[in-house]
PDB file of C-alpha atoms in Angstrom:
ATOM      1  CA  MET V  18     -11.089  47.294  29.265  1.00  0.00           C
ATOM      2  CA  PRO V  19     -13.860  45.762  26.831  1.00  0.00           C
ATOM      3  CA  GLN V  20     -15.395  42.090  26.969  1.00  0.00           C
ATOM      4  CA  ILE V  21     -14.919  40.733  23.491  1.00  0.00           C
ATOM      5  CA  SER V  22     -17.714  38.586  21.602  1.00  0.00           C
ATOM      6  CA  GLU V  23     -20.461  35.896  22.938  1.00  0.00           C
ATOM      7  CA  ARG V  24     -17.950  34.388  19.267  1.00  0.00           C
ATOM      8  CA  GLY V  25     -15.228  35.283  20.939  1.00  0.00           C
ATOM      9  CA  LEU V  26     -15.724  33.687  24.332  1.00  0.00           C
ATOM     10  CA  GLN V  27     -16.917  30.539  22.388  1.00  0.00           C
ATOM     11  CA  MET V  28     -14.119  30.294  20.260  1.00  0.00           C
ATOM     12  CA  PRO V  29     -11.542  27.453  21.138  1.00  0.00           C
ATOM     13  CA  ALA V  30      -8.607  28.052  21.152  1.00  0.00           C
ATOM     14  CA  SER V  31      -6.175  25.276  19.231  1.00  0.00           C
ATOM     15  CA  PRO V  32      -5.461  22.250  20.179  1.00  0.00           C
ATOM     16  CA  ILE V  33      -2.972  21.833  17.338  1.00  0.00           C
ATOM     17  CA  ARG V  34      -1.244  25.135  18.939  1.00  0.00           C
ATOM     18  CA  LYS V  35      -1.619  24.798  21.924  1.00  0.00           C
ATOM     19  CA  LEU V  36       1.112  22.379  22.625  1.00  0.00           C
ATOM     20  CA  ALA V  37       4.240  24.744  20.482  1.00  0.00           C
ATOM     21  CA  PRO V  38       5.061  26.896  23.410  1.00  0.00           C
ATOM     22  CA  LEU V  39       6.333  22.772  25.083  1.00  0.00           C
ATOM     23  CA  SER V  40       7.646  22.103  22.149  1.00  0.00           C
ATOM     24  CA  ASP V  41       9.936  25.697  21.862  1.00  0.00           C
ATOM     25  CA  ALA V  42      10.335  25.123  25.785  1.00  0.00           C
ATOM     26  CA  ALA V  43      11.597  21.396  24.690  1.00  0.00           C
ATOM     27  CA  LYS V  44      14.005  23.408  22.333  1.00  0.00           C
ATOM     28  CA  ALA V  45      15.016  25.570  24.055  1.00  0.00           C
ATOM     29  CA  CYS V  46      17.382  22.920  25.974  1.00  0.00           C
ATOM     30  CA  GLY V  47      18.495  21.239  23.787  1.00  0.00           C
ATOM     31  CA  VAL V  48      15.391  18.519  22.967  1.00  0.00           C
ATOM     32  CA  LYS V  49      14.672  16.804  19.712  1.00  0.00           C
ATOM     33  CA  VAL V  50      11.177  17.663  18.918  1.00  0.00           C
ATOM     34  CA  TYR V  51       8.585  15.264  16.513  1.00  0.00           C
ATOM     35  CA  HIS V  52       5.767  17.423  15.373  1.00  0.00           C
ATOM     36  CA  LEU V  53       2.613  15.142  15.161  1.00  0.00           C
ATOM     37  CA  ASN V  54       0.658  18.254  15.922  1.00  0.00           C
ATOM     38  CA  ILE V  55       0.644  19.699  13.054  1.00  0.00           C
ATOM     39  CA  GLY V  56       0.041  18.927   9.103  1.00  0.00           C
ATOM     40  CA  GLN V  57       3.793  20.324   8.683  1.00  0.00           C
ATOM     41  CA  PRO V  58       5.448  18.237   5.236  1.00  0.00           C
ATOM     42  CA  ASP V  59       8.951  17.850   6.056  1.00  0.00           C
ATOM     43  CA  LEU V  60       9.341  17.518   2.114  1.00  0.00           C
ATOM     44  CA  PRO V  61      11.461  20.660   0.811  1.00  0.00           C
ATOM     45  CA  SER V  62       9.655  22.587  -1.051  1.00  0.00           C
ATOM     46  CA  PRO V  63       9.474  22.833  -5.189  1.00  0.00           C
ATOM     47  CA  GLN V  64      12.715  24.046  -6.202  1.00  0.00           C
ATOM     48  CA  VAL V  65      10.580  26.258  -9.585  1.00  0.00           C
ATOM     49  CA  ALA V  66       8.642  27.598  -6.652  1.00  0.00           C
ATOM     50  CA  LEU V  67      11.629  29.252  -4.715  1.00  0.00           C
ATOM     51  CA  ASP V  68      13.608  30.695  -8.228  1.00  0.00           C
ATOM     52  CA  ALA V  69      10.116  32.171  -8.718  1.00  0.00           C
ATOM     53  CA  ILE V  70      10.320  33.908  -5.646  1.00  0.00           C
ATOM     54  CA  ARG V  71      13.849  35.013  -6.068  1.00  0.00           C
ATOM     55  CA  ASN V  72      13.462  35.952  -9.202  1.00  0.00           C
ATOM     56  CA  ILE V  73      10.349  37.598  -9.303  1.00  0.00           C
ATOM     57  CA  ASP V  74      10.592  41.358 -11.655  1.00  0.00           C
ATOM     58  CA  ARG V  75       7.684  43.292  -9.942  1.00  0.00           C
ATOM     59  CA  THR V  76       7.244  46.582  -9.432  1.00  0.00           C
ATOM     60  CA  THR V  77       4.396  46.433  -8.152  1.00  0.00           C
ATOM     61  CA  LEU V  78       2.083  43.380  -6.474  1.00  0.00           C
ATOM     62  CA  GLU V  79      -1.314  44.212  -6.879  1.00  0.00           C
ATOM     63  CA  TYR V  80      -4.246  42.909  -5.342  1.00  0.00           C
ATOM     64  CA  SER V  81      -6.065  39.694  -7.077  1.00  0.00           C
ATOM     65  CA  PRO V  82      -9.378  39.564  -7.875  1.00  0.00           C
ATOM     66  CA  SER V  83     -11.607  37.764  -5.088  1.00  0.00           C
ATOM     67  CA  ASP V  84     -11.922  34.621  -6.649  1.00  0.00           C
ATOM     68  CA  GLY V  85      -7.782  34.603  -7.659  1.00  0.00           C
ATOM     69  CA  PHE V  86      -5.959  34.772 -11.270  1.00  0.00           C
ATOM     70  CA  ARG V  87      -8.126  32.573 -13.651  1.00  0.00           C
ATOM     71  CA  PHE V  88      -4.984  31.974 -14.924  1.00  0.00           C
ATOM     72  CA  TYR V  89      -4.050  30.358 -12.028  1.00  0.00           C
ATOM     73  CA  ARG V  90      -7.774  28.812 -11.531  1.00  0.00           C
ATOM     74  CA  GLU V  91      -7.254  27.315 -15.272  1.00  0.00           C
ATOM     75  CA  ASN V  92      -4.450  25.112 -14.414  1.00  0.00           C
ATOM     76  CA  LEU V  93      -6.774  23.932 -11.336  1.00  0.00           C
ATOM     77  CA  VAL V  94      -8.939  22.407 -13.238  1.00  0.00           C
ATOM     78  CA  LYS V  95      -6.122  20.786 -15.880  1.00  0.00           C
ATOM     79  CA  TYR V  96      -4.126  19.771 -12.798  1.00  0.00           C
ATOM     80  CA  TYR V  97      -8.261  18.287 -11.194  1.00  0.00           C
ATOM     81  CA  ALA V  98      -9.031  16.768 -14.478  1.00  0.00           C
ATOM     82  CA  LYS V  99      -6.372  14.271 -14.062  1.00  0.00           C
ATOM     83  CA  PHE V 100      -8.478  12.819 -10.566  1.00  0.00           C
ATOM     84  CA  ASP V 101     -10.856  12.423 -14.101  1.00  0.00           C
ATOM     85  CA  ILE V 102     -12.083  16.177 -11.094  1.00  0.00           C
ATOM     86  CA  HIS V 103     -14.100  17.716 -13.569  1.00  0.00           C
ATOM     87  CA  LEU V 104     -14.965  21.409 -13.432  1.00  0.00           C
ATOM     88  CA  LEU V 105     -14.526  25.148 -14.802  1.00  0.00           C
ATOM     89  CA  PRO V 106     -12.733  28.106 -13.460  1.00  0.00           C
ATOM     90  CA  GLU V 107     -16.502  29.328 -11.983  1.00  0.00           C
ATOM     91  CA  GLU V 108     -16.082  26.664 -10.050  1.00  0.00           C
ATOM     92  CA  ILE V 109     -12.824  27.462  -8.464  1.00  0.00           C
ATOM     93  CA  ILE V 110     -12.813  30.249  -4.973  1.00  0.00           C
ATOM     94  CA  VAL V 111      -8.802  30.620  -5.180  1.00  0.00           C
ATOM     95  CA  THR V 112      -8.405  30.705  -0.184  1.00  0.00           C
ATOM     96  CA  ALA V 113      -5.213  31.927   1.672  1.00  0.00           C
ATOM     97  CA  GLY V 114      -5.359  28.510   3.013  1.00  0.00           C
ATOM     98  CA  GLY V 115      -7.407  24.553   3.193  1.00  0.00           C
ATOM     99  CA  SER V 116      -8.686  26.263   6.350  1.00  0.00           C
ATOM    100  CA  GLU V 117      -9.313  29.016   5.437  1.00  0.00           C
ATOM    101  CA  ALA V 118     -11.716  27.643   2.690  1.00  0.00           C
ATOM    102  CA  VAL V 119     -13.069  25.461   5.337  1.00  0.00           C
ATOM    103  CA  LEU V 120     -14.456  28.268   7.420  1.00  0.00           C
ATOM    104  CA  TYR V 121     -15.815  30.239   4.170  1.00  0.00           C
ATOM    105  CA  ALA V 122     -17.731  27.667   2.930  1.00  0.00           C
ATOM    106  CA  PHE V 123     -19.835  27.145   6.619  1.00  0.00           C
ATOM    107  CA  MET V 124     -20.494  31.451   6.914  1.00  0.00           C
ATOM    108  CA  ALA V 125     -21.878  31.018   2.814  1.00  0.00           C
ATOM    109  CA  CYS V 126     -23.924  27.751   3.460  1.00  0.00           C
ATOM    110  CA  LEU V 127     -24.741  27.660   6.522  1.00  0.00           C
ATOM    111  CA  ASN V 128     -27.093  30.234   8.895  1.00  0.00           C
ATOM    112  CA  PRO V 129     -26.111  29.876  12.119  1.00  0.00           C
ATOM    113  CA  GLY V 130     -27.948  27.240  14.428  1.00  0.00           C
ATOM    114  CA  ASP V 131     -27.003  24.997  12.387  1.00  0.00           C
ATOM    115  CA  GLU V 132     -25.032  22.070  12.155  1.00  0.00           C
ATOM    116  CA  ILE V 133     -22.811  19.330   9.926  1.00  0.00           C
ATOM    117  CA  ILE V 134     -22.225  15.817  11.399  1.00  0.00           C
ATOM    118  CA  VAL V 135     -19.020  14.824  11.654  1.00  0.00           C
ATOM    119  CA  PRO V 136     -17.065  12.148  11.795  1.00  0.00           C
ATOM    120  CA  GLU V 137     -14.419  11.832  14.599  1.00  0.00           C
ATOM    121  CA  PRO V 138     -11.428  11.565  14.769  1.00  0.00           C
ATOM    122  CA  ALA V 139     -11.329  14.845  13.026  1.00  0.00           C
ATOM    123  CA  TYR V 140      -8.771  17.614  11.997  1.00  0.00           C
ATOM    124  CA  ALA V 141      -8.925  20.002  15.244  1.00  0.00           C
ATOM    125  CA  ASN V 142     -10.087  23.137  14.149  1.00  0.00           C
ATOM    126  CA  TYR V 143     -12.716  22.071  12.397  1.00  0.00           C
ATOM    127  CA  MET V 144     -15.122  22.721  15.119  1.00  0.00           C
ATOM    128  CA  ALA V 145     -13.882  27.108  15.710  1.00  0.00           C
ATOM    129  CA  PHE V 146     -14.927  27.425  12.010  1.00  0.00           C
ATOM    130  CA  ALA V 147     -18.352  25.645  13.487  1.00  0.00           C
ATOM    131  CA  VAL V 148     -17.840  28.578  16.349  1.00  0.00           C
ATOM    132  CA  SER V 149     -17.491  31.520  13.623  1.00  0.00           C
ATOM    133  CA  ALA V 150     -20.195  31.047  11.405  1.00  0.00           C
ATOM    134  CA  GLY V 151     -22.683  30.655  14.497  1.00  0.00           C
ATOM    135  CA  ALA V 152     -22.946  26.288  13.696  1.00  0.00           C
ATOM    136  CA  VAL V 153     -22.748  23.645  15.361  1.00  0.00           C
ATOM    137  CA  ILE V 154     -20.924  20.432  15.182  1.00  0.00           C
ATOM    138  CA  LYS V 155     -22.014  16.771  15.954  1.00  0.00           C
ATOM    139  CA  THR V 156     -19.468  14.165  16.556  1.00  0.00           C
ATOM    140  CA  ILE V 157     -20.320  10.384  15.371  1.00  0.00           C
ATOM    141  CA  PRO V 158     -17.353   8.291  16.796  1.00  0.00           C
ATOM    142  CA  THR V 159     -15.635   5.861  14.609  1.00  0.00           C
ATOM    143  CA  SER V 160     -13.148   3.093  16.218  1.00  0.00           C
ATOM    144  CA  ILE V 161     -10.474   2.039  16.218  1.00  0.00           C
ATOM    145  CA  ASP V 162     -11.130  -1.612  15.863  1.00  0.00           C
ATOM    146  CA  THR V 163     -12.977  -1.014  12.956  1.00  0.00           C
ATOM    147  CA  GLY V 164     -10.050   0.277  10.887  1.00  0.00           C
ATOM    148  CA  PHE V 165     -12.059   4.912  11.211  1.00  0.00           C
ATOM    149  CA  LYS V 166     -14.696   3.457   8.509  1.00  0.00           C
ATOM    150  CA  LEU V 167     -17.627   5.369   8.178  1.00  0.00           C
ATOM    151  CA  PRO V 168     -19.648   4.653  10.942  1.00  0.00           C
ATOM    152  CA  GLU V 169     -23.251   3.007  10.353  1.00  0.00           C
ATOM    153  CA  ILE V 170     -25.609   5.204   8.352  1.00  0.00           C
ATOM    154  CA  GLU V 171     -28.120   4.651  10.968  1.00  0.00           C
ATOM    155  CA  LYS V 172     -26.218   6.604  13.509  1.00  0.00           C
ATOM    156  CA  PHE V 173     -26.117   9.476  11.157  1.00  0.00           C
ATOM    157  CA  GLU V 174     -30.296   9.646   9.984  1.00  0.00           C
ATOM    158  CA  GLU V 175     -30.670   9.344  13.963  1.00  0.00           C
ATOM    159  CA  LEU V 176     -29.207  12.647  15.061  1.00  0.00           C
ATOM    160  CA  ILE V 177     -30.413  14.506  11.407  1.00  0.00           C
ATOM    161  CA  ASN V 178     -32.831  17.120  12.592  1.00  0.00           C
ATOM    162  CA  PRO V 179     -34.440  19.657  10.634  1.00  0.00           C
ATOM    163  CA  ARG V 180     -31.629  21.675  12.101  1.00  0.00           C
ATOM    164  CA  THR V 181     -29.129  19.600  10.235  1.00  0.00           C
ATOM    165  CA  LYS V 182     -27.619  20.915   7.347  1.00  0.00           C
ATOM    166  CA  GLY V 183     -24.804  18.679   5.541  1.00  0.00           C
ATOM    167  CA  ILE V 184     -22.445  16.021   6.332  1.00  0.00           C
ATOM    168  CA  LEU V 185     -18.445  17.006   6.931  1.00  0.00           C
ATOM    169  CA  ILE V 186     -15.035  14.291   6.083  1.00  0.00           C
ATOM    170  CA  CYS V 187     -11.975  13.603   4.886  1.00  0.00           C
ATOM    171  CA  ASN V 188     -10.899  11.612   3.046  1.00  0.00           C
ATOM    172  CA  PRO V 189      -8.049  10.585   2.495  1.00  0.00           C
ATOM    173  CA  ASN V 190      -8.814  11.080   7.237  1.00  0.00           C
ATOM    174  CA  ASN V 191      -6.702  13.786   8.665  1.00  0.00           C
ATOM    175  CA  PRO V 192      -5.662  11.966  11.393  1.00  0.00           C
ATOM    176  CA  THR V 193      -7.052   8.239  11.560  1.00  0.00           C
ATOM    177  CA  GLY V 194      -5.027   8.119   6.846  1.00  0.00           C
ATOM    178  CA  TYR V 195      -8.638   6.540   6.273  1.00  0.00           C
ATOM    179  CA  VAL V 196      -9.532   6.265   2.628  1.00  0.00           C
ATOM    180  CA  TYR V 197     -12.848   5.788   2.557  1.00  0.00           C
ATOM    181  CA  THR V 198     -14.345   2.894  -0.154  1.00  0.00           C
ATOM    182  CA  ALA V 199     -16.490   3.680  -3.458  1.00  0.00           C
ATOM    183  CA  GLU V 200     -18.995   1.522  -1.042  1.00  0.00           C
ATOM    184  CA  GLU V 201     -19.127   3.508   1.967  1.00  0.00           C
ATOM    185  CA  MET V 202     -19.279   6.958  -0.025  1.00  0.00           C
ATOM    186  CA  GLU V 203     -21.389   5.617  -2.193  1.00  0.00           C
ATOM    187  CA  GLN V 204     -23.684   5.808   0.918  1.00  0.00           C
ATOM    188  CA  ILE V 205     -22.694   8.874   1.764  1.00  0.00           C
ATOM    189  CA  ARG V 206     -24.256  10.624  -1.613  1.00  0.00           C
ATOM    190  CA  LEU V 207     -27.474   7.881  -1.152  1.00  0.00           C
ATOM    191  CA  LEU V 208     -27.736  10.712   2.137  1.00  0.00           C
ATOM    192  CA  VAL V 209     -27.351  14.075   1.031  1.00  0.00           C
ATOM    193  CA  LYS V 210     -30.334  13.033  -2.029  1.00  0.00           C
ATOM    194  CA  LYS V 211     -32.449  11.945   0.315  1.00  0.00           C
ATOM    195  CA  HIS V 212     -32.091  14.859   2.942  1.00  0.00           C
ATOM    196  CA  ASN V 213     -30.475  17.022   0.842  1.00  0.00           C
ATOM    197  CA  LEU V 214     -28.101  18.178   2.662  1.00  0.00           C
ATOM    198  CA  TYR V 215     -24.438  20.125   2.063  1.00  0.00           C
ATOM    199  CA  LEU V 216     -21.231  18.056   1.380  1.00  0.00           C
ATOM    200  CA  PHE V 217     -18.635  19.127   2.505  1.00  0.00           C
ATOM    201  CA  SER V 218     -15.290  16.869   1.739  1.00  0.00           C
ATOM    202  CA  ASP V 219     -11.974  18.238   2.467  1.00  0.00           C
ATOM    203  CA  GLU V 220      -9.079  16.318   0.479  1.00  0.00           C
ATOM    204  CA  VAL V 221      -6.467  18.284   0.786  1.00  0.00           C
ATOM    205  CA  TYR V 222      -4.561  13.957   1.360  1.00  0.00           C
ATOM    206  CA  ARG V 223      -5.419  12.902  -1.806  1.00  0.00           C
ATOM    207  CA  GLU V 224      -2.127  12.666  -2.967  1.00  0.00           C
ATOM    208  CA  PHE V 225      -0.971  10.635   0.477  1.00  0.00           C
ATOM    209  CA  ILE V 226      -2.222   7.679  -0.420  1.00  0.00           C
ATOM    210  CA  TYR V 227       0.118   4.522   0.550  1.00  0.00           C
ATOM    211  CA  SER V 228      -2.260   1.305   0.284  1.00  0.00           C
ATOM    212  CA  ASP V 229      -3.335   0.295  -2.703  1.00  0.00           C
ATOM    213  CA  ALA V 230      -7.183   1.524  -1.593  1.00  0.00           C
ATOM    214  CA  PRO V 231      -8.660   4.068  -5.029  1.00  0.00           C
ATOM    215  CA  TYR V 232      -9.602   8.022  -3.935  1.00  0.00           C
ATOM    216  CA  ILE V 233     -12.928   8.992  -4.671  1.00  0.00           C
ATOM    217  CA  SER V 234     -13.801  12.092  -4.462  1.00  0.00           C
ATOM    218  CA  ALA V 235     -17.584  14.173  -3.517  1.00  0.00           C
ATOM    219  CA  CYS V 236     -16.865  15.183  -6.948  1.00  0.00           C
ATOM    220  CA  HIS V 237     -17.274  11.738  -8.814  1.00  0.00           C
ATOM    221  CA  LEU V 238     -20.605  11.880  -6.762  1.00  0.00           C
ATOM    222  CA  LYS V 239     -23.400  12.416  -9.585  1.00  0.00           C
ATOM    223  CA  GLU V 240     -26.598  13.075  -8.694  1.00  0.00           C
ATOM    224  CA  ILE V 241     -25.190  15.175  -6.279  1.00  0.00           C
ATOM    225  CA  GLU V 242     -23.095  17.555  -8.001  1.00  0.00           C
ATOM    226  CA  GLU V 243     -24.961  20.752  -6.157  1.00  0.00           C
ATOM    227  CA  ASN V 244     -24.563  19.960  -3.334  1.00  0.00           C
ATOM    228  CA  VAL V 245     -21.047  19.052  -2.695  1.00  0.00           C
ATOM    229  CA  VAL V 246     -18.261  21.670  -2.247  1.00  0.00           C
ATOM    230  CA  LEU V 247     -14.449  20.576  -2.351  1.00  0.00           C
ATOM    231  CA  ILE V 248     -12.468  21.928   0.247  1.00  0.00           C
ATOM    232  CA  ASP V 249      -8.656  21.475  -0.855  1.00  0.00           C
ATOM    233  CA  SER V 250      -4.881  22.749  -0.331  1.00  0.00           C
ATOM    234  CA  VAL V 251      -1.576  23.430  -1.557  1.00  0.00           C
ATOM    235  CA  SER V 252       0.763  23.687   0.754  1.00  0.00           C
ATOM    236  CA  LYS V 253      -0.404  19.731   1.486  1.00  0.00           C
ATOM    237  CA  ARG V 254       1.081  18.751  -1.154  1.00  0.00           C
ATOM    238  CA  TYR V 255       3.972  21.307  -1.944  1.00  0.00           C
ATOM    239  CA  SER V 256       5.074  22.118   1.964  1.00  0.00           C
ATOM    240  CA  GLU V 257       4.386  25.720   0.849  1.00  0.00           C
TER     241      GLU V 257
END
């Protein structure tokens, strides 16, 4: 058979899905499995959503606009306004999921060989999305000893070079649960502005904060509005 592409050969297998055969085998033996490897909420899906699917009264399911139905994007504008995030429908693109949003953002913003800096531990599939875009992820470790707070900004500066195109954060963080402070977000803002970088901000867990820590979106940061790409997903909040 023909050989797959170099990109395909470089593509890492999903660490999340690697455990699926093992969990399936355990279940087949009657073992109770608690899935900590995948972000599947155990909350019931909203009844209104289930009812809408069951009671759909349409004869044709047509293609949607490439950026998503406008009425949906207009309602997303209202949702984000609750968090003091002020957007226009034209600034929102609807994707099949949050992972696809990360992939498309990389494809749109990064050239082959471009580098992005990511504090880790991080969502395991970021690496695969970067490979798909021909980009390179440079990681900076965080430590449980400091509660996984943002690494010293000097650590970012050490990695920045002419190939550096952006910084990727997850706030609140997956998998650590850490919520970046106002001071840390300001440090990121200054770094992004200084080097004119993209700030990819994965904020799919904004409603999963179990402390008094304030949620500060990348969209709250001033003077870098044109640098920010906000990543979101409804599946975490609504188990859909």
